[in-house]
JSON list of C-alpha atoms in Angstrom, two decimals:
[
{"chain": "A", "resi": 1, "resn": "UNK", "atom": "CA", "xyz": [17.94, 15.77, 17.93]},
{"chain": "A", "resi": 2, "resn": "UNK", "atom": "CA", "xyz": [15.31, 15.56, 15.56]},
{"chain": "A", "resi": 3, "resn": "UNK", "atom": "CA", "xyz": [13.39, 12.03, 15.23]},
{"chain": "A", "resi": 4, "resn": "UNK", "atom": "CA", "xyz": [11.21, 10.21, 13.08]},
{"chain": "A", "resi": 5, "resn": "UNK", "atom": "CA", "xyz": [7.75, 9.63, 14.62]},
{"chain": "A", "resi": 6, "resn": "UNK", "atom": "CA", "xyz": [5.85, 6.43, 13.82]},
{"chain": "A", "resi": 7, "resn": "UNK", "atom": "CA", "xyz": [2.30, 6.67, 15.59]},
{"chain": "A", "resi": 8, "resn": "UNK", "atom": "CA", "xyz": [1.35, 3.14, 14.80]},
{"chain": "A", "resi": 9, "resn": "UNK", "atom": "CA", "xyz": [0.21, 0.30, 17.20]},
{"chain": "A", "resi": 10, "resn": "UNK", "atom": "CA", "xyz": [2.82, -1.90, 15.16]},
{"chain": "A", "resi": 11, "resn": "UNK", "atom": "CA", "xyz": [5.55, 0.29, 14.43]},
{"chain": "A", "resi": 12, "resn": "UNK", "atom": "CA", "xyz": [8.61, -1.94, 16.32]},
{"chain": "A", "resi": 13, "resn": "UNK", "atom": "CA", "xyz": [7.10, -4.53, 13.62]},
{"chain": "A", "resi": 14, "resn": "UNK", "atom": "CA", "xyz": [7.50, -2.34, 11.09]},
{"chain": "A", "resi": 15, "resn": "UNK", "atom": "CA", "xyz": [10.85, -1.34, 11.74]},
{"chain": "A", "resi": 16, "resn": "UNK", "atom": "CA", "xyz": [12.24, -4.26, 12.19]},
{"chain": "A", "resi": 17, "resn": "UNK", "atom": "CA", "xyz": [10.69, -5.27, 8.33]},
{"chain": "A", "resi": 18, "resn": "UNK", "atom": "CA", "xyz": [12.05, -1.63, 7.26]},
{"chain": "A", "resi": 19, "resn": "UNK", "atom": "CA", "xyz": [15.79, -2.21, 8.74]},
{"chain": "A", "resi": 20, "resn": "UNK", "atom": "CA", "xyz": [16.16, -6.02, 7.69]},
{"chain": "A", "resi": 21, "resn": "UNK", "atom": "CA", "xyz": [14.76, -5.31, 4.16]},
{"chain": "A", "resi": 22, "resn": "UNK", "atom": "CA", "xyz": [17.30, -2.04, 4.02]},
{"chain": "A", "resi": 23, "resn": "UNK", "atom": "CA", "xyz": [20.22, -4.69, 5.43]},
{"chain": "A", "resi": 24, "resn": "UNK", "atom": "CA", "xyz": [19.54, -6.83, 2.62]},
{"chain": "A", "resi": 25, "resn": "UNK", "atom": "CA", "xyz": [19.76, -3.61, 0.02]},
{"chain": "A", "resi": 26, "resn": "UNK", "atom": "CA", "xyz": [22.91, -2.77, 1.57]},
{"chain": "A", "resi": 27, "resn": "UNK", "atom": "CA", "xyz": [24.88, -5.69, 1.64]},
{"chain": "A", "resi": 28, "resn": "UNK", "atom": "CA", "xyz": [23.64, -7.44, -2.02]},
{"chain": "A", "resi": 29, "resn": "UNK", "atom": "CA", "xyz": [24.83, -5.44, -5.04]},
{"chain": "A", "resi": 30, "resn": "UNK", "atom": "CA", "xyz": [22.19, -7.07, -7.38]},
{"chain": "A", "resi": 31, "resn": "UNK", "atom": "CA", "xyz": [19.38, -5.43, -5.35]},
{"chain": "A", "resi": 32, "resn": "UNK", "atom": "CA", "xyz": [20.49, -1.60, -6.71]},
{"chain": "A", "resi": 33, "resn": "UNK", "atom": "CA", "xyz": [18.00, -0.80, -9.21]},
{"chain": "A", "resi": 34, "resn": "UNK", "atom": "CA", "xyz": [15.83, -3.64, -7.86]},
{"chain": "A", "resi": 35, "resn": "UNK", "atom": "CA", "xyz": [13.26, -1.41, -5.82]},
{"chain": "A", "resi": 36, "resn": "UNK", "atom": "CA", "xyz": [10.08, -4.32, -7.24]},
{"chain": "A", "resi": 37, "resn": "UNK", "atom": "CA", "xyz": [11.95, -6.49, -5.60]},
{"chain": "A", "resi": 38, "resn": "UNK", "atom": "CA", "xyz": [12.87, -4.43, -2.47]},
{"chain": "A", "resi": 39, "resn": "UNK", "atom": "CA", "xyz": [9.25, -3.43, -1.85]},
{"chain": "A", "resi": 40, "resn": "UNK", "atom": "CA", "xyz": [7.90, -6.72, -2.63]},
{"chain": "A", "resi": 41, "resn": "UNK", "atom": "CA", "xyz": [10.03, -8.10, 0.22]},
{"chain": "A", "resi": 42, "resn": "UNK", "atom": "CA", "xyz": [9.09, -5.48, 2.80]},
{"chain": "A", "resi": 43, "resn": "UNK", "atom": "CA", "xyz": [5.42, -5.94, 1.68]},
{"chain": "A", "resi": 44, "resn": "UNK", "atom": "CA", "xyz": [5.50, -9.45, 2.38]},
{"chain": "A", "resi": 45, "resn": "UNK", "atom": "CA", "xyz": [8.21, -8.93, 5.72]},
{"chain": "A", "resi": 46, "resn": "UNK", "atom": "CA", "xyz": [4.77, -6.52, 6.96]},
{"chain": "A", "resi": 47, "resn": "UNK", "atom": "CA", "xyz": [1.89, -8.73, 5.96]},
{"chain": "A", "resi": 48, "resn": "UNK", "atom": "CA", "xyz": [3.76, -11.75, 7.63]},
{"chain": "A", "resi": 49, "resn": "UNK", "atom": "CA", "xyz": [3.39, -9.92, 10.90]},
{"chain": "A", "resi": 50, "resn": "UNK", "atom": "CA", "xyz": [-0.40, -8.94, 9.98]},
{"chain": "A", "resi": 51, "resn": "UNK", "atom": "CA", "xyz": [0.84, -5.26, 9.38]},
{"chain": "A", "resi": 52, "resn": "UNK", "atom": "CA", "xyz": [-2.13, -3.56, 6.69]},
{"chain": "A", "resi": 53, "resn": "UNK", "atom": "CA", "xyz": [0.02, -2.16, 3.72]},
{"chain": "A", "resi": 54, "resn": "UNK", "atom": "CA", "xyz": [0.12, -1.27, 0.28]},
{"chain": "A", "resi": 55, "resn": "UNK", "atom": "CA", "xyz": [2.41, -2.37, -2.14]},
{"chain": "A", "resi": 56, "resn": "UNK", "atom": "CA", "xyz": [2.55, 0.40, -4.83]},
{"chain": "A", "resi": 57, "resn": "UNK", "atom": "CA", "xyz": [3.81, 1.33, -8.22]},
{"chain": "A", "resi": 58, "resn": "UNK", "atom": "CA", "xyz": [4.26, 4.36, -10.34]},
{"chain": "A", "resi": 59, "resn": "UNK", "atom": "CA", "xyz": [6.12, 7.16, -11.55]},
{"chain": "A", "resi": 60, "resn": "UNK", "atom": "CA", "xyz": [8.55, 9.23, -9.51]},
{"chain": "A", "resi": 61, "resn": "UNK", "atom": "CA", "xyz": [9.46, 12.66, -10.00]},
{"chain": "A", "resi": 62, "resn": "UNK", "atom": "CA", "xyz": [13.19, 13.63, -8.49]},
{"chain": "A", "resi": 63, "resn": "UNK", "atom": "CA", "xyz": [13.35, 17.49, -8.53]},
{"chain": "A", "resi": 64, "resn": "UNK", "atom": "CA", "xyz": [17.23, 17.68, -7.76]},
{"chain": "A", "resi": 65, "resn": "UNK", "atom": "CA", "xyz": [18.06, 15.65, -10.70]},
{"chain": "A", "resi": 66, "resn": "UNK", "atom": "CA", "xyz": [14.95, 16.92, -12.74]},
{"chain": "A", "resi": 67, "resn": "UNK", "atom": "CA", "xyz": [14.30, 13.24, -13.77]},
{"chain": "A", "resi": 68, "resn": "UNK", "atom": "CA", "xyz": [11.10, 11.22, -13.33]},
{"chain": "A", "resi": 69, "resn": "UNK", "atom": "CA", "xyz": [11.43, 7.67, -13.35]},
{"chain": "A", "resi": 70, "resn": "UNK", "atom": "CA", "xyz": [8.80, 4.50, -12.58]},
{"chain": "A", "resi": 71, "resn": "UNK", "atom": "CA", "xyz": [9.23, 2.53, -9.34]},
{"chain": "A", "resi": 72, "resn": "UNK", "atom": "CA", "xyz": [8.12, 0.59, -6.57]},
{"chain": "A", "resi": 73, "resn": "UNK", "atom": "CA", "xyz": [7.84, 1.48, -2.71]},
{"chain": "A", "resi": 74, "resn": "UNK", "atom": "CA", "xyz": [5.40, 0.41, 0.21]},
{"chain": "A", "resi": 75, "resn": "UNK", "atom": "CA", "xyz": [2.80, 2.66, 2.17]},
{"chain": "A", "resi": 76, "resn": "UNK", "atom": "CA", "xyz": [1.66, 2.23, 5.43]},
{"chain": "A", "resi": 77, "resn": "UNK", "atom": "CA", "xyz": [-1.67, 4.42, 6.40]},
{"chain": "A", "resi": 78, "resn": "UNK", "atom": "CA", "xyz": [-0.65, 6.68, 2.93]},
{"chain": "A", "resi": 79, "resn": "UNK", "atom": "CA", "xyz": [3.05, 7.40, 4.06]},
{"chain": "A", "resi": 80, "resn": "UNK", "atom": "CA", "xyz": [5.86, 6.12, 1.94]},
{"chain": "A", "resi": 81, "resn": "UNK", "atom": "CA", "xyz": [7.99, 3.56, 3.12]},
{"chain": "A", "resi": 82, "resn": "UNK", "atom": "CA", "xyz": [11.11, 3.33, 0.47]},
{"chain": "A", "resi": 83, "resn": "UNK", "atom": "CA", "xyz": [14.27, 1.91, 1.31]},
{"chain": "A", "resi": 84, "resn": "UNK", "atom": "CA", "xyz": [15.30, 0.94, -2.38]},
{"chain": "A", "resi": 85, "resn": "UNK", "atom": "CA", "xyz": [15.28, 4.46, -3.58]},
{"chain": "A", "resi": 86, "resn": "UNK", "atom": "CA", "xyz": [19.05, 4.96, -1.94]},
{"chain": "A", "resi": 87, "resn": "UNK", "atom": "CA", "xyz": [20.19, 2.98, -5.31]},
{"chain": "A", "resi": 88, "resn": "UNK", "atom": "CA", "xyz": [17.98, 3.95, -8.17]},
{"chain": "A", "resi": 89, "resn": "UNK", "atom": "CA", "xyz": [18.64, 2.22, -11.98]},
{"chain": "A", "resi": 90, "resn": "UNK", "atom": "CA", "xyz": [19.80, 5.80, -12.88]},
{"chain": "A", "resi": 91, "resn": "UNK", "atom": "CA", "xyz": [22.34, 5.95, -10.94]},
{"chain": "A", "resi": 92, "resn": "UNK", "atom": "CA", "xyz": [21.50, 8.63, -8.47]},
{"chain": "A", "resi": 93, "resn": "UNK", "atom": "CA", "xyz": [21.78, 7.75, -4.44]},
{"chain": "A", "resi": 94, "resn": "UNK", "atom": "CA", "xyz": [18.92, 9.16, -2.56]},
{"chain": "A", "resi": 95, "resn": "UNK", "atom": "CA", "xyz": [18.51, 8.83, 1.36]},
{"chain": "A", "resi": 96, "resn": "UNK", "atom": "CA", "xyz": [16.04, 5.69, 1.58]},
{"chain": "A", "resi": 97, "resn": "UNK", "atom": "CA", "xyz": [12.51, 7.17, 2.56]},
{"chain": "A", "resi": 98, "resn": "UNK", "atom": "CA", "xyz": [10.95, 5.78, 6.06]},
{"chain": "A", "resi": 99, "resn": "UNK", "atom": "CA", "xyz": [7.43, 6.79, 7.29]},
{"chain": "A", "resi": 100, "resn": "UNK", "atom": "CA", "xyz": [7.22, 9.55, 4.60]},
{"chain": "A", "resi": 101, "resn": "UNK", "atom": "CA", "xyz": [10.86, 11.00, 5.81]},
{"chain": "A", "resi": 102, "resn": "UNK", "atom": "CA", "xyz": [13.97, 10.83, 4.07]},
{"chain": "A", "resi": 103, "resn": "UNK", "atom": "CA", "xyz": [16.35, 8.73, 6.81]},
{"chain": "A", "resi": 104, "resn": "UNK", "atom": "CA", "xyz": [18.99, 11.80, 6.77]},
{"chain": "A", "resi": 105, "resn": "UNK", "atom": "CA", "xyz": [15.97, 14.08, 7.91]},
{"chain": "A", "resi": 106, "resn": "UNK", "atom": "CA", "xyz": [16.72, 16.33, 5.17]},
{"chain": "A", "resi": 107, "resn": "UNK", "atom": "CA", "xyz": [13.52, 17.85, 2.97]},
{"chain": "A", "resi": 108, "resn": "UNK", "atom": "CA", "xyz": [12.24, 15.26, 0.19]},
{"chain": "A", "resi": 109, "resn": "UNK", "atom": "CA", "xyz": [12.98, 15.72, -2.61]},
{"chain": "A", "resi": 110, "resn": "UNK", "atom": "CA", "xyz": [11.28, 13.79, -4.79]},
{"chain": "A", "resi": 111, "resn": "UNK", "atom": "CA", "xyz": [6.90, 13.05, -5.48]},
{"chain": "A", "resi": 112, "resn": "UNK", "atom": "CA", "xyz": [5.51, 9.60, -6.05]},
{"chain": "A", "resi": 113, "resn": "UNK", "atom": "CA", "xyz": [2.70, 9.02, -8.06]},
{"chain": "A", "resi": 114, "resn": "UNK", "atom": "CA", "xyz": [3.40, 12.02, -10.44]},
{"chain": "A", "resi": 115, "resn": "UNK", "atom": "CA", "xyz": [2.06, 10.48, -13.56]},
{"chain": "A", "resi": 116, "resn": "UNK", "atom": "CA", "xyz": [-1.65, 10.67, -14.33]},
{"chain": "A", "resi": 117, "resn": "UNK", "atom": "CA", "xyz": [-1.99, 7.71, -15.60]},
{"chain": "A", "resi": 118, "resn": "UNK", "atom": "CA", "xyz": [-0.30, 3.68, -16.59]},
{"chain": "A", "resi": 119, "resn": "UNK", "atom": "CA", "xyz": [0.90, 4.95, -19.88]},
{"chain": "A", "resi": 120, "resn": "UNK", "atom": "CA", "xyz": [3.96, 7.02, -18.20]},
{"chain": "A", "resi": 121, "resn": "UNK", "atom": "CA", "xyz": [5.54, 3.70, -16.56]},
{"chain": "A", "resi": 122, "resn": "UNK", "atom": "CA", "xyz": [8.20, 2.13, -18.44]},
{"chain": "A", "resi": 123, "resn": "UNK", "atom": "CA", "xyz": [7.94, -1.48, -19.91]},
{"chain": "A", "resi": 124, "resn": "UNK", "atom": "CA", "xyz": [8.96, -3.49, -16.74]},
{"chain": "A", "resi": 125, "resn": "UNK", "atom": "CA", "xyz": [6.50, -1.20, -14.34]},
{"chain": "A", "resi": 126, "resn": "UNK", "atom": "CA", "xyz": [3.70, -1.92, -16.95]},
{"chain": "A", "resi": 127, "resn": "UNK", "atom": "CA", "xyz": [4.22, -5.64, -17.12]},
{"chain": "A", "resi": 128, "resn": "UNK", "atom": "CA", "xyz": [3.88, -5.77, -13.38]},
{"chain": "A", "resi": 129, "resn": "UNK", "atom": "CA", "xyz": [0.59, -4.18, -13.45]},
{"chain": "A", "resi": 130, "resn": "UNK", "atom": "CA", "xyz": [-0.67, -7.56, -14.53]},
{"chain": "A", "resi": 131, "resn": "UNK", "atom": "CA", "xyz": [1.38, -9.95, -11.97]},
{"chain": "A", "resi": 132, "resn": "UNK", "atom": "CA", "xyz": [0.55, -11.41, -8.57]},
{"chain": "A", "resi": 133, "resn": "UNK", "atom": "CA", "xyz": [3.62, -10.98, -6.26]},
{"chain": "A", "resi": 134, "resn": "UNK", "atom": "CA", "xyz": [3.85, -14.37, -6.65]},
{"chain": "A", "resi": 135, "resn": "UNK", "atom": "CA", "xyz": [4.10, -14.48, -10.74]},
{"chain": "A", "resi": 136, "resn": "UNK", "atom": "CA", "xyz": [6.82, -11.21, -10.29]},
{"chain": "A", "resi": 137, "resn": "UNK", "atom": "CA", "xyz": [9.19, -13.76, -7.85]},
{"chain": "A", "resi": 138, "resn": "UNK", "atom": "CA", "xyz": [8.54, -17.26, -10.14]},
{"chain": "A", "resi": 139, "resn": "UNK", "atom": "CA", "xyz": [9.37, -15.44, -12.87]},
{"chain": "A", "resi": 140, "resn": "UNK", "atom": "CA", "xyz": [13.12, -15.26, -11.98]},
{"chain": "A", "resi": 141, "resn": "UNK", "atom": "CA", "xyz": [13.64, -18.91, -13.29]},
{"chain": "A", "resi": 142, "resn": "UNK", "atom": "CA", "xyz": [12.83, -17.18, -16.77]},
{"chain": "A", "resi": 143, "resn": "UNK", "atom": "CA", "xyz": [16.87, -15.75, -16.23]},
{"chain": "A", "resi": 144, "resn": "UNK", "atom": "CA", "xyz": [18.39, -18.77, -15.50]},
{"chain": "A", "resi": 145, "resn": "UNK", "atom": "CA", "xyz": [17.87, -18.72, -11.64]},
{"chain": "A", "resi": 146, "resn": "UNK", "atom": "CA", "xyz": [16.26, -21.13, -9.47]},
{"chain": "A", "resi": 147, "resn": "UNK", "atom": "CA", "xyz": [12.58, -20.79, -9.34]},
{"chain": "A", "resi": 148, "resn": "UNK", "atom": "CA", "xyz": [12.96, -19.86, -5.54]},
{"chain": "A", "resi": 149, "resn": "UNK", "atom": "CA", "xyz": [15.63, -17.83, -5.60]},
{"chain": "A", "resi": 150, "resn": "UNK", "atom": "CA", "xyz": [13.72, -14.91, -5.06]},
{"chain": "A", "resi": 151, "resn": "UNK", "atom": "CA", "xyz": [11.30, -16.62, -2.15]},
{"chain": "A", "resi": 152, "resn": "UNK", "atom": "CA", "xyz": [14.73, -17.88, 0.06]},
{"chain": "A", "resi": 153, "resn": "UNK", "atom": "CA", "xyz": [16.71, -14.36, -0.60]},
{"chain": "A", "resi": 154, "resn": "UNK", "atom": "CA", "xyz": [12.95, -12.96, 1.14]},
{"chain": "A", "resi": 155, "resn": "UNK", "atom": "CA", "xyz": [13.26, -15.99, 3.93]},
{"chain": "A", "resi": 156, "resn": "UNK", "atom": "CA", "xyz": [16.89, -15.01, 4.33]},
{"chain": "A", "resi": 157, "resn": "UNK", "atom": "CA", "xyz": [15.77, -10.96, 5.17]},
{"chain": "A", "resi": 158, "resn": "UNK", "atom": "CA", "xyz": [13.10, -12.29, 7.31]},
{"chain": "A", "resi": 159, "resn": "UNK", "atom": "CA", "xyz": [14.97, -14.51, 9.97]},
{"chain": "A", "resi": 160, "resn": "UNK", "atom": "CA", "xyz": [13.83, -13.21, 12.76]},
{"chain": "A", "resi": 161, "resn": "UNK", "atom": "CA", "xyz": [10.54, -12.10, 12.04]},
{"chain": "A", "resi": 162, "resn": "UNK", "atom": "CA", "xyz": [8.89, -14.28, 10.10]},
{"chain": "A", "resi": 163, "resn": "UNK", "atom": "CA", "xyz": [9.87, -17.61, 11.62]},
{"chain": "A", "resi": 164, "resn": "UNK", "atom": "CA", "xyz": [9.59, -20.76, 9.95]},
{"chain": "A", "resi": 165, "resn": "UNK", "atom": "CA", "xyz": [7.50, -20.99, 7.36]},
{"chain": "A", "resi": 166, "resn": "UNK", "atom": "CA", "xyz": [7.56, -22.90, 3.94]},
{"chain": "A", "resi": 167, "resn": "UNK", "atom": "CA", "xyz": [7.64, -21.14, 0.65]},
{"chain": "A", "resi": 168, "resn": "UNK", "atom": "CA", "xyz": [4.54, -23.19, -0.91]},
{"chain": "A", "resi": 169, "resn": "UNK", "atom": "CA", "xyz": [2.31, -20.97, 1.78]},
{"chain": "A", "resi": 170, "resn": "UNK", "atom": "CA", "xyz": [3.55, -18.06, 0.77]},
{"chain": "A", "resi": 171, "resn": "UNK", "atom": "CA", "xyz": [3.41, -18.33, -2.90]},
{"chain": "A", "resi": 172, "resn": "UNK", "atom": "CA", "xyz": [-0.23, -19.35, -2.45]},
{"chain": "A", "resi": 173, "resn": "UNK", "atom": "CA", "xyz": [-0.91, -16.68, -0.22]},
{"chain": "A", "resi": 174, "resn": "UNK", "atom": "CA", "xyz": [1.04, -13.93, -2.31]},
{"chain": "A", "resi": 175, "resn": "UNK", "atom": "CA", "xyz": [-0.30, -15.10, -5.64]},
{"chain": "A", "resi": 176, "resn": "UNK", "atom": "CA", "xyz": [-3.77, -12.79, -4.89]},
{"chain": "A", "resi": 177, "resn": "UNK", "atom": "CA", "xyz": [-1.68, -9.73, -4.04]},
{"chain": "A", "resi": 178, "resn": "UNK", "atom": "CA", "xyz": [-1.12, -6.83, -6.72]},
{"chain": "A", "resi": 179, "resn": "UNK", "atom": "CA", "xyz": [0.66, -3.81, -7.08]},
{"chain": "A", "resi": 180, "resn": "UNK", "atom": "CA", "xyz": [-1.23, -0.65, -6.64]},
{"chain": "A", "resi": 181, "resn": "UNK", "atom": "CA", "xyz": [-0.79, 1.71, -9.50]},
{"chain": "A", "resi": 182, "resn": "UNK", "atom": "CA", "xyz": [-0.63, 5.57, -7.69]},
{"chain": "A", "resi": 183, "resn": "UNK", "atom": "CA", "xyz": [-1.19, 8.49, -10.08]},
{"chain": "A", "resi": 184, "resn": "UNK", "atom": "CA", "xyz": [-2.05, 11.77, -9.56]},
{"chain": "A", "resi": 185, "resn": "UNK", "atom": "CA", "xyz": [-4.87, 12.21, -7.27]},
{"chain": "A", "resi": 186, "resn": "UNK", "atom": "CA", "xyz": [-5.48, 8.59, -8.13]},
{"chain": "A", "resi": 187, "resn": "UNK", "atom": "CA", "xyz": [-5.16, 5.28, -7.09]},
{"chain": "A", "resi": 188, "resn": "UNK", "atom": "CA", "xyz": [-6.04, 1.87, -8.40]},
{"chain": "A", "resi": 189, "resn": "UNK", "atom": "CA", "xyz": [-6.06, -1.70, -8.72]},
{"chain": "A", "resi": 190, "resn": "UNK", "atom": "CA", "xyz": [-3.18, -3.29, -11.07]},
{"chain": "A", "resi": 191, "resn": "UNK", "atom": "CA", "xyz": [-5.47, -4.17, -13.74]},
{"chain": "A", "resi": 192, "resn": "UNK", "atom": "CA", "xyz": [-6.17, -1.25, -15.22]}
]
């Protein structure tokens, strides 16, 4: 049976941040269409365990619906790590994406970072540009839900790997990290 290799002197760490963020996506119904939040959570599930990764944003091209859409995933060494593309805002369920391998071991279907520049993200991707992780989870209070709601739902996916640790610490720690805009044959910081 064919298998997906992870050559990586962390990679039970980063499976166990892969299959508890892609529990979480599979059991909450809010979280379809919610792949900032998704990769924000396995960003910070990784960097809690001292795993290097990128948190990145930018357009996606699917080739079997022939739609291109913008939206968040995590890389590791330059391989995608994507569990929230099984429920996508259009609609569409896609086989999440784990090492740069579609989970059903089935071709890819689909390119990240097809645009060539910001201008092709929608409104929501573009906003992020500008916002720590930290800004993107406070900002939740600004629709009527607690201001941590976002922080304990990340706590809740992390039991087990991250331990205890107290939400003030991560905000401060999280409030320096940025999304990574990826674009055609380039990559940079959020501020562009």
């Amino acid at each position: 049976m064919k298998k997906i290799e992870l050559n990586h002197p962390q990679a039970v760490g980063i499976q166990k941040a892969y299959e508890s963020t892609l529990n979480y996506l599979a059991k909450t119904e809010e979280a379809s269409g919610g792949c900032h939040l998704i990769s924000a959570m396995l960003h910070i599930l990784l960097t809690e365990q001292g795993i290097e990764n990128e948190l990145v944003i930018g357009e996606v091209e699917d080739y079997e619906a022939n739609t291109q859409f913008s939206h968040s995933w995590v890389e590791i060494n330059g391989e995608i790590f994507d569990p929230a593309i099984m429920h996508t805002l259009d609609g569409n369920v896609h086989s999440p994406v784990y090492n740069g391998v579609k989970l059903t071991l089935e071709p890819l279907t689909m390119e990240y970072g097809v645009s060539k520049d910001k201008d092709a993200l929608d409104r929501d991707a573009k906003q992020l540009l500008d916002k720590s992780v930290t800004a993107y989870l406070d900002a939740i209070k600004d629709y009527g839900y607690p201001k941590n709601y976002l922080w304990d739902e990340i706590l809740k996916a992390g039991i087990g790997i991250m331990g205890f640790t107290n939400i003030s610490r991560l905000r401060k720690k999280y409030d320096t990290h940025y999304r990574v805009l990826k674009t055609k044959g380039i990559e940079s910081e959020g501020d562009l």
